[in-house]
Short mmCIF file of C-alpha atoms in Angstrom, two decimals:
data_model
loop_
_atom_site.label_atom_id
_atom_site.label_comp_id
_atom_site.label_asym_id
_atom_site.label_seq_id
_atom_site.Cartn_x
_atom_site.Cartn_y
_atom_site.Cartn_z
CA UNK A 174 0.05 0.11 -0.03
CA UNK A 175 1.50 3.25 -1.18
CA UNK A 176 0.39 6.88 -1.71
CA UNK A 177 1.38 8.62 -4.95
CA UNK A 178 0.50 12.25 -6.19
CA UNK A 179 0.42 13.30 -9.63
CA UNK A 180 -0.75 17.20 -10.90
CA UNK A 181 -1.59 18.85 -14.27
CA UNK A 182 -2.31 15.92 -16.53
CA UNK A 183 -3.98 18.08 -19.14
CA UNK A 184 -5.37 15.67 -21.49
CA UNK A 185 -2.08 13.91 -21.93
CA UNK A 186 -3.77 10.40 -21.66
CA UNK A 187 -0.87 8.26 -23.33
CA UNK A 188 1.93 10.03 -20.64
CA UNK A 189 -0.57 9.18 -17.83
CA UNK A 190 -0.42 5.45 -18.89
CA UNK A 191 3.11 5.61 -19.14
CA UNK A 192 3.46 7.01 -15.62
CA UNK A 193 1.29 4.28 -14.27
CA UNK A 194 3.56 1.97 -15.78
CA UNK A 195 6.67 3.56 -14.38
CA UNK A 196 5.07 3.55 -10.89
CA UNK A 197 3.62 0.02 -11.21
CA UNK A 198 0.53 1.09 -9.63
CA UNK A 199 -1.20 -1.56 -7.67
CA UNK A 200 -4.95 -1.99 -6.91
CA UNK A 201 -4.16 -1.51 -3.11
CA UNK A 202 -2.13 1.93 -3.80
CA UNK A 203 -3.89 5.36 -3.58
CA UNK A 204 -3.25 7.96 -6.58
CA UNK A 205 -4.38 11.43 -5.68
CA UNK A 206 -4.77 13.76 -9.00
CA UNK A 207 -4.44 17.76 -7.93
CA UNK A 208 -6.71 18.91 -10.53
CA UNK A 209 -6.09 20.30 -14.06
CA UNK A 210 -6.91 16.77 -15.72
CA UNK A 211 -8.98 18.44 -18.59
CA UNK A 212 -7.81 21.10 -21.28
CA UNK A 213 -4.57 21.72 -23.19
CA UNK A 214 -3.63 18.18 -24.20
CA UNK A 215 -5.27 15.93 -26.95
CA UNK A 216 -7.52 13.63 -25.02
CA UNK A 217 -8.93 15.40 -21.84
CA UNK A 218 -12.08 13.30 -21.38
CA UNK A 219 -10.61 10.17 -22.50
CA UNK A 220 -8.36 10.75 -19.54
CA UNK A 221 -11.19 11.66 -17.41
CA UNK A 222 -13.30 8.65 -18.26
CA UNK A 223 -10.27 6.40 -17.55
CA UNK A 224 -9.67 7.90 -13.95
CA UNK A 225 -13.69 7.09 -13.47
CA UNK A 226 -12.97 3.78 -13.85
CA UNK A 227 -10.07 3.35 -11.36
CA UNK A 228 -11.54 3.00 -7.75
CA UNK A 229 -8.27 3.80 -6.15
CA UNK A 230 -7.77 7.16 -7.74
CA UNK A 231 -9.10 10.20 -5.54
CA UNK A 232 -9.25 13.72 -7.69
CA UNK A 233 -8.95 17.33 -6.09
CA UNK A 234 -10.48 20.10 -8.32
CA UNK A 235 -8.26 22.64 -10.43
CA UNK A 236 -9.12 25.71 -12.04
CA UNK A 237 -9.62 23.93 -15.27
CA UNK A 238 -12.22 21.72 -13.49
CA UNK A 239 -13.61 25.10 -12.37
CA UNK A 240 -13.99 26.70 -15.51
CA UNK A 241 -15.48 23.27 -17.00
CA UNK A 242 -18.20 22.70 -14.63
CA UNK A 243 -19.04 26.56 -15.19
CA UNK A 244 -19.89 25.74 -18.90
CA UNK A 245 -20.62 22.00 -19.27
CA UNK A 246 -24.37 22.28 -18.16
CA UNK A 247 -25.02 24.69 -20.64
CA UNK A 248 -23.23 23.01 -23.31
CA UNK A 249 -25.43 20.32 -22.70
CA UNK A 250 -28.84 22.14 -23.60
CA UNK A 251 -30.34 21.74 -27.19
CA UNK A 252 -29.61 24.86 -29.34
CA UNK A 253 -32.68 26.68 -29.86
CA UNK A 254 -33.81 30.18 -30.45
CA UNK A 255 -35.07 30.05 -26.94
CA UNK A 256 -31.76 29.05 -25.56
CA UNK A 257 -29.64 31.20 -27.37
CA UNK A 258 -32.01 34.28 -26.28
CA UNK A 259 -31.35 33.11 -22.58
CA UNK A 260 -27.62 33.41 -22.83
CA UNK A 261 -26.59 35.86 -20.42
CA UNK A 262 -23.08 37.79 -20.23
CA UNK A 263 -21.60 35.68 -17.44
CA UNK A 264 -22.07 32.46 -19.80
CA UNK A 265 -20.48 34.27 -22.56
CA UNK A 266 -17.55 35.26 -20.53
CA UNK A 267 -17.16 31.66 -18.67
CA UNK A 268 -17.07 30.17 -22.46
CA UNK A 269 -14.69 32.83 -23.74
CA UNK A 270 -12.43 32.39 -20.32
CA UNK A 271 -12.36 28.54 -20.76
CA UNK A 272 -11.79 28.62 -24.42
CA UNK A 273 -8.95 31.01 -24.23
CA UNK A 274 -7.47 28.67 -21.40
CA UNK A 275 -7.02 25.69 -23.59
CA UNK A 276 -10.73 24.28 -23.53
CA UNK A 277 -11.66 24.09 -27.07
CA UNK A 278 -10.49 20.82 -27.26
CA UNK A 279 -12.57 19.64 -24.29
CA UNK A 280 -15.20 21.26 -25.33
CA UNK A 281 -15.20 19.30 -29.00
CA UNK A 282 -14.82 15.88 -26.95
CA UNK A 283 -17.38 17.05 -24.86
CA UNK A 284 -19.80 17.50 -27.79
CA UNK A 285 -19.15 14.12 -29.24
CA UNK A 286 -20.41 12.14 -26.25
CA UNK A 287 -23.97 11.06 -25.50
CA UNK A 288 -26.38 12.58 -23.29
CA UNK A 289 -25.99 9.96 -20.33
CA UNK A 290 -21.89 10.35 -20.44
CA UNK A 291 -22.02 13.97 -20.38
CA UNK A 292 -24.07 14.01 -17.20
CA UNK A 293 -21.88 11.36 -15.62
CA UNK A 294 -18.83 13.40 -16.31
CA UNK A 295 -20.59 16.65 -14.90
CA UNK A 296 -21.43 14.44 -11.70
CA UNK A 297 -17.97 12.88 -11.12
CA UNK A 298 -16.31 16.66 -11.55
CA UNK A 299 -18.78 18.18 -9.05
CA UNK A 300 -17.62 15.25 -6.45
CA UNK A 301 -14.06 16.32 -6.70
CA UNK A 302 -12.36 17.22 -3.29
CA UNK A 303 -10.98 21.09 -2.78
CA UNK A 304 -8.10 19.96 -0.51
CA UNK A 305 -7.04 16.77 1.54
CA UNK A 306 -5.06 16.46 4.46
CA UNK A 307 -3.19 12.95 5.36
CA UNK A 308 -0.56 11.25 7.32
CA UNK A 309 1.60 8.75 5.74
CA UNK A 310 4.35 7.26 7.22
CA UNK A 311 4.20 9.60 10.09
CA UNK A 312 4.43 12.90 7.84
CA UNK A 313 1.60 15.29 7.69
CA UNK A 314 0.92 16.43 4.11
CA UNK A 315 -1.66 19.10 2.81
CA UNK A 316 -2.69 18.40 -0.63
CA UNK A 317 -4.30 21.07 -3.10
CA UNK A 318 -4.23 22.36 -6.65
CA UNK A 319 -2.76 25.89 -6.51
CA UNK A 320 -1.69 27.03 -2.69
CA UNK A 321 -3.05 29.21 0.00
CA UNK A 322 -3.62 32.40 -1.41
CA UNK A 323 -3.61 35.21 1.02
CA UNK A 324 -1.75 33.17 3.46
CA UNK A 325 -1.84 33.81 7.17
CA UNK A 326 -0.40 31.49 9.63
CA UNK A 327 -3.66 31.53 12.05
CA UNK A 328 -6.05 31.05 9.15
CA UNK A 329 -7.58 27.64 9.10
CA UNK A 330 -7.92 25.88 5.86
CA UNK A 331 -12.03 26.02 5.65
CA UNK A 332 -11.54 29.96 5.63
CA UNK A 333 -9.61 30.03 2.29
CA UNK A 334 -11.86 30.83 -0.49
CA UNK A 335 -11.83 28.42 -3.50
CA UNK A 336 -9.97 31.11 -5.42
CA UNK A 337 -7.10 31.09 -2.87
CA UNK A 338 -7.05 27.49 -3.12
CA UNK A 339 -7.40 26.61 -6.72
CA UNK A 340 -6.24 29.90 -8.63
CA UNK A 341 -3.48 31.75 -6.37
CA UNK A 342 -0.02 30.32 -6.71
CA UNK A 343 1.96 29.06 -4.00
CA UNK A 344 4.55 31.32 -2.54
CA UNK A 345 7.55 29.16 -2.41
CA UNK A 346 9.57 31.68 -0.02
CA UNK A 347 7.04 31.42 2.65
CA UNK A 348 6.89 27.99 4.96
CA UNK A 349 3.14 27.63 5.52
CA UNK A 350 3.67 25.00 7.98
CA UNK A 351 6.54 23.95 10.24
CA UNK A 352 5.37 20.14 10.33
CA UNK A 353 3.32 20.06 7.17
CA UNK A 354 4.24 19.32 3.62
CA UNK A 355 2.29 21.26 0.83
CA UNK A 356 2.08 19.42 -2.32
CA UNK A 357 0.74 21.42 -4.91
CA UNK A 358 0.49 21.91 -8.82
CA UNK A 359 -0.77 24.96 -10.92
CA UNK A 360 2.62 26.35 -11.08
CA UNK A 361 5.10 24.65 -13.48
CA UNK A 362 8.32 24.09 -12.23
CA UNK A 363 9.84 25.63 -15.26
CA UNK A 364 8.57 29.01 -14.21
CA UNK A 365 9.53 29.03 -10.20
CA UNK A 366 12.31 31.60 -9.93
CA UNK A 367 15.51 30.19 -8.57
CA UNK A 368 14.41 26.51 -9.19
CA UNK A 369 18.06 24.69 -9.96
CA UNK A 370 15.90 21.99 -12.16
CA UNK A 371 13.39 23.49 -13.97
CA UNK A 372 11.07 20.67 -15.15
CA UNK A 373 11.73 18.65 -12.33
CA UNK A 374 9.76 18.37 -8.89
CA UNK A 375 10.63 21.33 -6.87
CA UNK A 376 11.19 21.05 -3.08
CA UNK A 377 11.57 24.00 -0.47
CA UNK A 378 10.33 25.30 2.74
CA UNK A 379 7.98 22.04 3.10
CA UNK A 380 6.52 22.90 -0.40
CA UNK A 381 6.58 20.12 -3.07
CA UNK A 382 5.67 21.63 -6.33
CA UNK A 383 4.88 18.70 -8.94
CA UNK A 384 3.67 20.35 -11.99
CA UNK A 385 6.22 19.92 -14.81
CA UNK A 386 4.16 21.19 -17.78
CA UNK A 387 3.87 17.84 -19.32
CA UNK A 388 1.50 19.21 -22.10
CA UNK A 389 4.32 21.56 -23.39
CA UNK A 390 7.35 20.64 -25.59
CA UNK A 391 9.98 19.18 -23.45
CA UNK A 392 7.62 19.03 -20.42
CA UNK A 393 6.90 15.89 -18.53
CA UNK A 394 4.69 14.19 -16.35
CA UNK A 395 5.89 13.58 -12.60
CA UNK A 396 4.47 11.74 -9.69
CA UNK A 397 5.90 11.37 -6.02
CA UNK A 398 5.39 8.81 -3.76
CA UNK A 399 4.57 10.36 -0.25
CA UNK A 400 5.79 7.11 1.59
CA UNK A 401 9.40 7.29 0.42
CA UNK A 402 9.92 10.72 -1.53
CA UNK A 403 10.65 8.72 -4.57
CA UNK A 404 10.20 10.72 -7.95
CA UNK A 405 8.67 9.31 -11.32
CA UNK A 406 8.81 10.98 -14.62
CA UNK A 407 7.79 10.00 -18.01
CA UNK A 408 9.43 10.80 -21.19
CA UNK A 409 9.73 14.30 -22.33
CA UNK A 410 6.96 15.85 -24.50
CA UNK A 411 8.44 15.82 -28.17
CA UNK A 412 5.73 18.76 -29.06
#
């Protein structure tokens, strides 16, 4: 029984299968996915449906899942003159924002699915956790997609807004907790200032950043085993 964490798979279905092979994931293991399963890469909903079939996977919400959820119910509606007349500015803004953030390929895949599968996907996305606290081999971990925006030492987890947990990037120069390791995605390690190994898992001040921008040329998908600290990587994206 081991606990693994991966994040920001972004539709890279084949990379995900490669990573599972490298990990050697067993049915008795648990795999946490820290959001951003959707968008950018070639097969976001194929990937999501694979995760739906894996009982040992626990998914957390990322900003791309939030954008999708804001739009998918609208995309399920039949296009009629009446439905078009009911489109408000917020819906249009949400659709444009999602599209501008790599959501077009997810929209296209979603349109090709039958009604029941679409509803199953919306239900599955709605069940994603916002964060998870767990203890592995005597060490405490906080798993969250992005970080703790507007961080304050005395702030309880339930006082953070969804935006602060899912959109606001972690501050790697600040140690949030003395005895808790914070595992995040969202911020590609290639862009972390001062990172000596861009594109690989970054550790500093009890932060563990695991988004290695797998969808971009030269990027890779990464995972970490919380039991041992061992890191796993796929081959680099050839672009």
